[in-house]
Coordinates of C-alpha atoms in Angstrom, one line a residue:
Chain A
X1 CA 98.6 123.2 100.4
X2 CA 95.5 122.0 102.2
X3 CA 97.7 118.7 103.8
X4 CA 96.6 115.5 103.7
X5 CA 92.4 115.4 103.4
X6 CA 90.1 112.1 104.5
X7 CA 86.9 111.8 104.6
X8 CA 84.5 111.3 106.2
X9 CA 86.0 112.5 109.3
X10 CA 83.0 110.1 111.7
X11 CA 81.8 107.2 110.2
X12 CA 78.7 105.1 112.3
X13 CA 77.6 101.7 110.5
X14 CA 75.9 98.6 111.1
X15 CA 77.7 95.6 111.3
X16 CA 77.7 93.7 107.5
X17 CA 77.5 97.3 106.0
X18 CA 80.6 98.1 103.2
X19 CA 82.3 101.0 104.9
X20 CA 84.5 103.4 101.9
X21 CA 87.4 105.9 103.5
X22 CA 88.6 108.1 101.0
X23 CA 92.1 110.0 101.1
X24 CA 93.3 113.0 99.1
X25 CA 97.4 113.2 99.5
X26 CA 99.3 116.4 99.3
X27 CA 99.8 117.1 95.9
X28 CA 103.6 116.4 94.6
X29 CA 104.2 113.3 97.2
X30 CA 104.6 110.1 96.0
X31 CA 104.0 107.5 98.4
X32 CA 100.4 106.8 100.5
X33 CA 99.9 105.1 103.8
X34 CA 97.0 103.7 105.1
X35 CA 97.2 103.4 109.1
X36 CA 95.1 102.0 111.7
X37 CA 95.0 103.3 115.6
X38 CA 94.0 101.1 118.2
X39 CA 95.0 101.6 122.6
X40 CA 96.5 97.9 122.1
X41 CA 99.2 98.1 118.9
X42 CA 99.5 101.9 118.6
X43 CA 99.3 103.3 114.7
X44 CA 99.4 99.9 112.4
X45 CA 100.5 100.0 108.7
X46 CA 97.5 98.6 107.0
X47 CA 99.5 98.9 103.0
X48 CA 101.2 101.9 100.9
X49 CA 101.9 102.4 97.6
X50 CA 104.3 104.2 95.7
X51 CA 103.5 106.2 92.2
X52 CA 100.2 104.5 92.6
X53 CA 101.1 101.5 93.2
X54 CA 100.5 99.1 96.4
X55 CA 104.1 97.8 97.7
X56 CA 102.9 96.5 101.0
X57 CA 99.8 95.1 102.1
X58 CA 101.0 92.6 104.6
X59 CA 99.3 94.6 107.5
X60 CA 95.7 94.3 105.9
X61 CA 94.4 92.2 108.7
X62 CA 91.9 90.4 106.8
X63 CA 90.6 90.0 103.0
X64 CA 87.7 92.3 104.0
X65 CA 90.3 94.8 103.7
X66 CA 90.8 96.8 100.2
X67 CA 92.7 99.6 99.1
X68 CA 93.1 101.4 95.6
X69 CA 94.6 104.2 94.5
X70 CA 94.1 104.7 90.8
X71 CA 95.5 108.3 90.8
X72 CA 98.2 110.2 92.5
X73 CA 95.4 112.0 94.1
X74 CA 93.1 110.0 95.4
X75 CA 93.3 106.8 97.2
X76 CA 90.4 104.6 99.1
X77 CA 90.6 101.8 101.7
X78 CA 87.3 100.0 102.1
X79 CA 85.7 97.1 104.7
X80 CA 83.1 95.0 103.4
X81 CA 81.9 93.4 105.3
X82 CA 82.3 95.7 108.2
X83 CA 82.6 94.1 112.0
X84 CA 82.6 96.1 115.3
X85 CA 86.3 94.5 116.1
X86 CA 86.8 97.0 113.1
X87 CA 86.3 100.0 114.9
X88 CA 89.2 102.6 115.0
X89 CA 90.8 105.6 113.9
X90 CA 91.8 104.9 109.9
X91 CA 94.6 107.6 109.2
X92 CA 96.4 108.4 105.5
X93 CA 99.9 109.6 104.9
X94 CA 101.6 111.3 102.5
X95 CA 105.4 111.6 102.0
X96 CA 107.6 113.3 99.6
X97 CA 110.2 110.7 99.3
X98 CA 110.7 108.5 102.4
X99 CA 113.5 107.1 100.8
X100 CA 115.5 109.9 101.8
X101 CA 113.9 110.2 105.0
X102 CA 111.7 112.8 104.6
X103 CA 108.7 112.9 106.8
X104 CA 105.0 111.4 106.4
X105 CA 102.4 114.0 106.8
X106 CA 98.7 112.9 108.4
X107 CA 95.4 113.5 107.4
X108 CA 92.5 114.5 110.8
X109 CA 91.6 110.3 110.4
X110 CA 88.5 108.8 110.1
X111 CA 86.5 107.5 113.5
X112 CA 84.9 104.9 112.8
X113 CA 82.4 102.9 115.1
X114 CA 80.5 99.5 113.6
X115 CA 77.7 98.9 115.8
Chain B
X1 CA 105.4 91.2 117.0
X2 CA 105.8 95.2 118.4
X3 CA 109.2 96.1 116.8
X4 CA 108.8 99.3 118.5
X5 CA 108.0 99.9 121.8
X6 CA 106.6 102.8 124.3
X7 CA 106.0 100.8 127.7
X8 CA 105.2 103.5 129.3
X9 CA 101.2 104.7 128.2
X10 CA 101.5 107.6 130.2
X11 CA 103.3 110.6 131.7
X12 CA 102.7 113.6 134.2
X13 CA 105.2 115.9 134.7
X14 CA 104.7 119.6 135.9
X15 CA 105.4 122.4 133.8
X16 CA 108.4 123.8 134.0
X17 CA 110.5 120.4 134.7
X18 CA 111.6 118.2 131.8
X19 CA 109.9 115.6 130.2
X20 CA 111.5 112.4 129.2
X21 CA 109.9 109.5 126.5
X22 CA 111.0 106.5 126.0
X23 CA 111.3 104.0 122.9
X24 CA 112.6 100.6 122.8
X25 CA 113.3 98.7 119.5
X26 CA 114.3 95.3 118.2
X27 CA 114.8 95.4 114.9
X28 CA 118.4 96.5 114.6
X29 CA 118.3 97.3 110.7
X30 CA 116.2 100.5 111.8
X31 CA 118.3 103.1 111.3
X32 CA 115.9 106.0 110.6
X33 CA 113.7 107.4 114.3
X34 CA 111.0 109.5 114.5
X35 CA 109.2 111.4 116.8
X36 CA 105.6 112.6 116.2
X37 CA 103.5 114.5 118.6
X38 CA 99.4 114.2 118.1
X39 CA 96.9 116.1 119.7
X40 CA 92.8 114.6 120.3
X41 CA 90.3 115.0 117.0
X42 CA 94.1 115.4 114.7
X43 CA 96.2 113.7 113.0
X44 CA 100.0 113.2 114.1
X45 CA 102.2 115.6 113.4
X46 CA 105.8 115.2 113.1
X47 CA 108.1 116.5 115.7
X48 CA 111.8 115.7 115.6
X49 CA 114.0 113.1 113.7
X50 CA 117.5 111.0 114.2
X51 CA 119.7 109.4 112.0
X52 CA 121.8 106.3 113.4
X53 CA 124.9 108.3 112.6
X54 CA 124.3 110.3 115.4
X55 CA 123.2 109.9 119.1
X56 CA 121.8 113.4 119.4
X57 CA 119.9 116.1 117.5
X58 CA 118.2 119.2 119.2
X59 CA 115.4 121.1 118.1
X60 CA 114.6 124.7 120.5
X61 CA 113.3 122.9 123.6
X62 CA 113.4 118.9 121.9
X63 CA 116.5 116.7 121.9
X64 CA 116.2 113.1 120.7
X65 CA 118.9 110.7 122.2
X66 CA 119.8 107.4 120.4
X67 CA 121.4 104.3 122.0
X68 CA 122.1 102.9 119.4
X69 CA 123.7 99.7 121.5
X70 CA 121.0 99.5 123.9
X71 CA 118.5 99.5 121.1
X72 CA 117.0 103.1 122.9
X73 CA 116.0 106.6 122.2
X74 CA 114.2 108.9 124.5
X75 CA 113.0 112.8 123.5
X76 CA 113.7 114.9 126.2
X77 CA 111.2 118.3 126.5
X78 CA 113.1 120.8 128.4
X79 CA 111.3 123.0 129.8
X80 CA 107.2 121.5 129.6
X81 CA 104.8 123.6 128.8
X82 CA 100.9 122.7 128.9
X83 CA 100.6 122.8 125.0
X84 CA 103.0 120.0 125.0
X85 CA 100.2 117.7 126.5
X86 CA 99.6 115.3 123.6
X87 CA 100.2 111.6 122.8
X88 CA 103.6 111.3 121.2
X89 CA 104.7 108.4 119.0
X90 CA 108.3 106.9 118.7
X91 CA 108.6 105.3 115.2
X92 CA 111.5 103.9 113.3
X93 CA 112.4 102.8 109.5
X94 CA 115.1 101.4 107.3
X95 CA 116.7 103.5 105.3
X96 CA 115.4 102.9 101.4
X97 CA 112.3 101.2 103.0
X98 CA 109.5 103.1 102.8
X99 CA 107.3 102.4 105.5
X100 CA 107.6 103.7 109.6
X101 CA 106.4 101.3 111.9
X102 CA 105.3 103.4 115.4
X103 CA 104.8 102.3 118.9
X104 CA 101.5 102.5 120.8
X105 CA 102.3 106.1 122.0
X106 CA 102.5 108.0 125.6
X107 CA 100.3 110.1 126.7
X108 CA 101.7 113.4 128.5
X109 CA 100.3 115.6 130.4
X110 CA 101.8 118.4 131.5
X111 CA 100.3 120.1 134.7
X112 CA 100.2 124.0 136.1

């Protein structure tokens, strides 16, 4: 299996400007994560969903923040409209079945920079 | 609110020696840990685990300690080697809960 595949892997926008991440998880795993990495707070849980579906999106900071996945093997999370406070490393996460504990598996992440 | 936290941002230790990480936590429902290792331009990769029913597992030259009373666990690196230069992440869940919420991460470097 190829792992965990986002793209892009750089993303450079204006500020205003709809920015689209994509995710493809490992094939097989049923639950997604969306994470954000920051030097303040570390990797942030943004929302996941399990069997397609979104369980958690209390860490979505703001309602400029979306996420869908409408198939078990491809998920998006998109900012519109972008800010430069925005700027980060967006990572996506697969897992098996974290309810019994196995491990999340990480995609390369997505830079991006709002300008 | 940081439920899990690395105070330290970074480490240097010289090869050879051991390494030790620290993780503090405050949510005592966690009962699932985590360590994940990630290197610049990847993502993180996962490195060693611990269950609360034990205060020790050991993987080669990895052993993850848990406290559980203290609210602590450390990963110990015995001996460093320079590949082990990476950020490394502590992160913790509840068992049935799907979702791992990770510290800010340490940076070690490991020097000749």
């Amino acid at each position: 299996d190829a792992g965990v595949i986002q793209s892009p892997r750089h993303e450079v926008t204006e500020m205003g400007q709809e920015v689209t991440l994509r995710c493809k998880p490992i094939s097989g795993h049923n639950s997604l994560f969306w994470y954000r990495q920051t030097m303040m707070r570390g990797l942030e849980l943004l929302i996941y969903f399990n069997n397609n579906v979104p369980i958690d999106d209390s860490g979505m900071p703001e309602d400029r923040f979306s996420a869908k996945m409408p198939n078990a093997s491809f998920s998006t999370l998109k900012i519109q409209p972008s800010e430069p406070r925005d700027s980060a490393v967006y990572f996506c996460a697969s897992n098996l079945n974290p309810k019994m504990n196995t491990e999340a598996f990480f995609g390369q992440g997505t830079r991006l920079t709002v300008v | 609110d940081q439920q899990v936290k690395q105070n330290s941002p970074s480490l240097s230790v010289q090869e050879g020696r051991i390494s030790i990480l620290n993780c503090d936590y405050t949510n005592s429902m966690f009962d699932y840990f985590l360590w994940y290792k990630k290197y610049p331009a990847e993502g993180p990769t996962f490195l060693i685990s611990i269950s609360s029913i034990k205060d020790k597992n050991e993987d080669g030259r990895f052993t993850v300690f848990l406290n559980k009373s203290a609210k602590h666990l450390s990963l110990h690196i015995v001996p460093s080697q320079p590949g082990d230069s990476a950020v490394y992440f502590c992160a913790a869940s509840i068992q049935g809960a799907q979702k791992l919420v990770f510290g800010q991460g340490t940076r070690l470097t490991i020097n000749p």
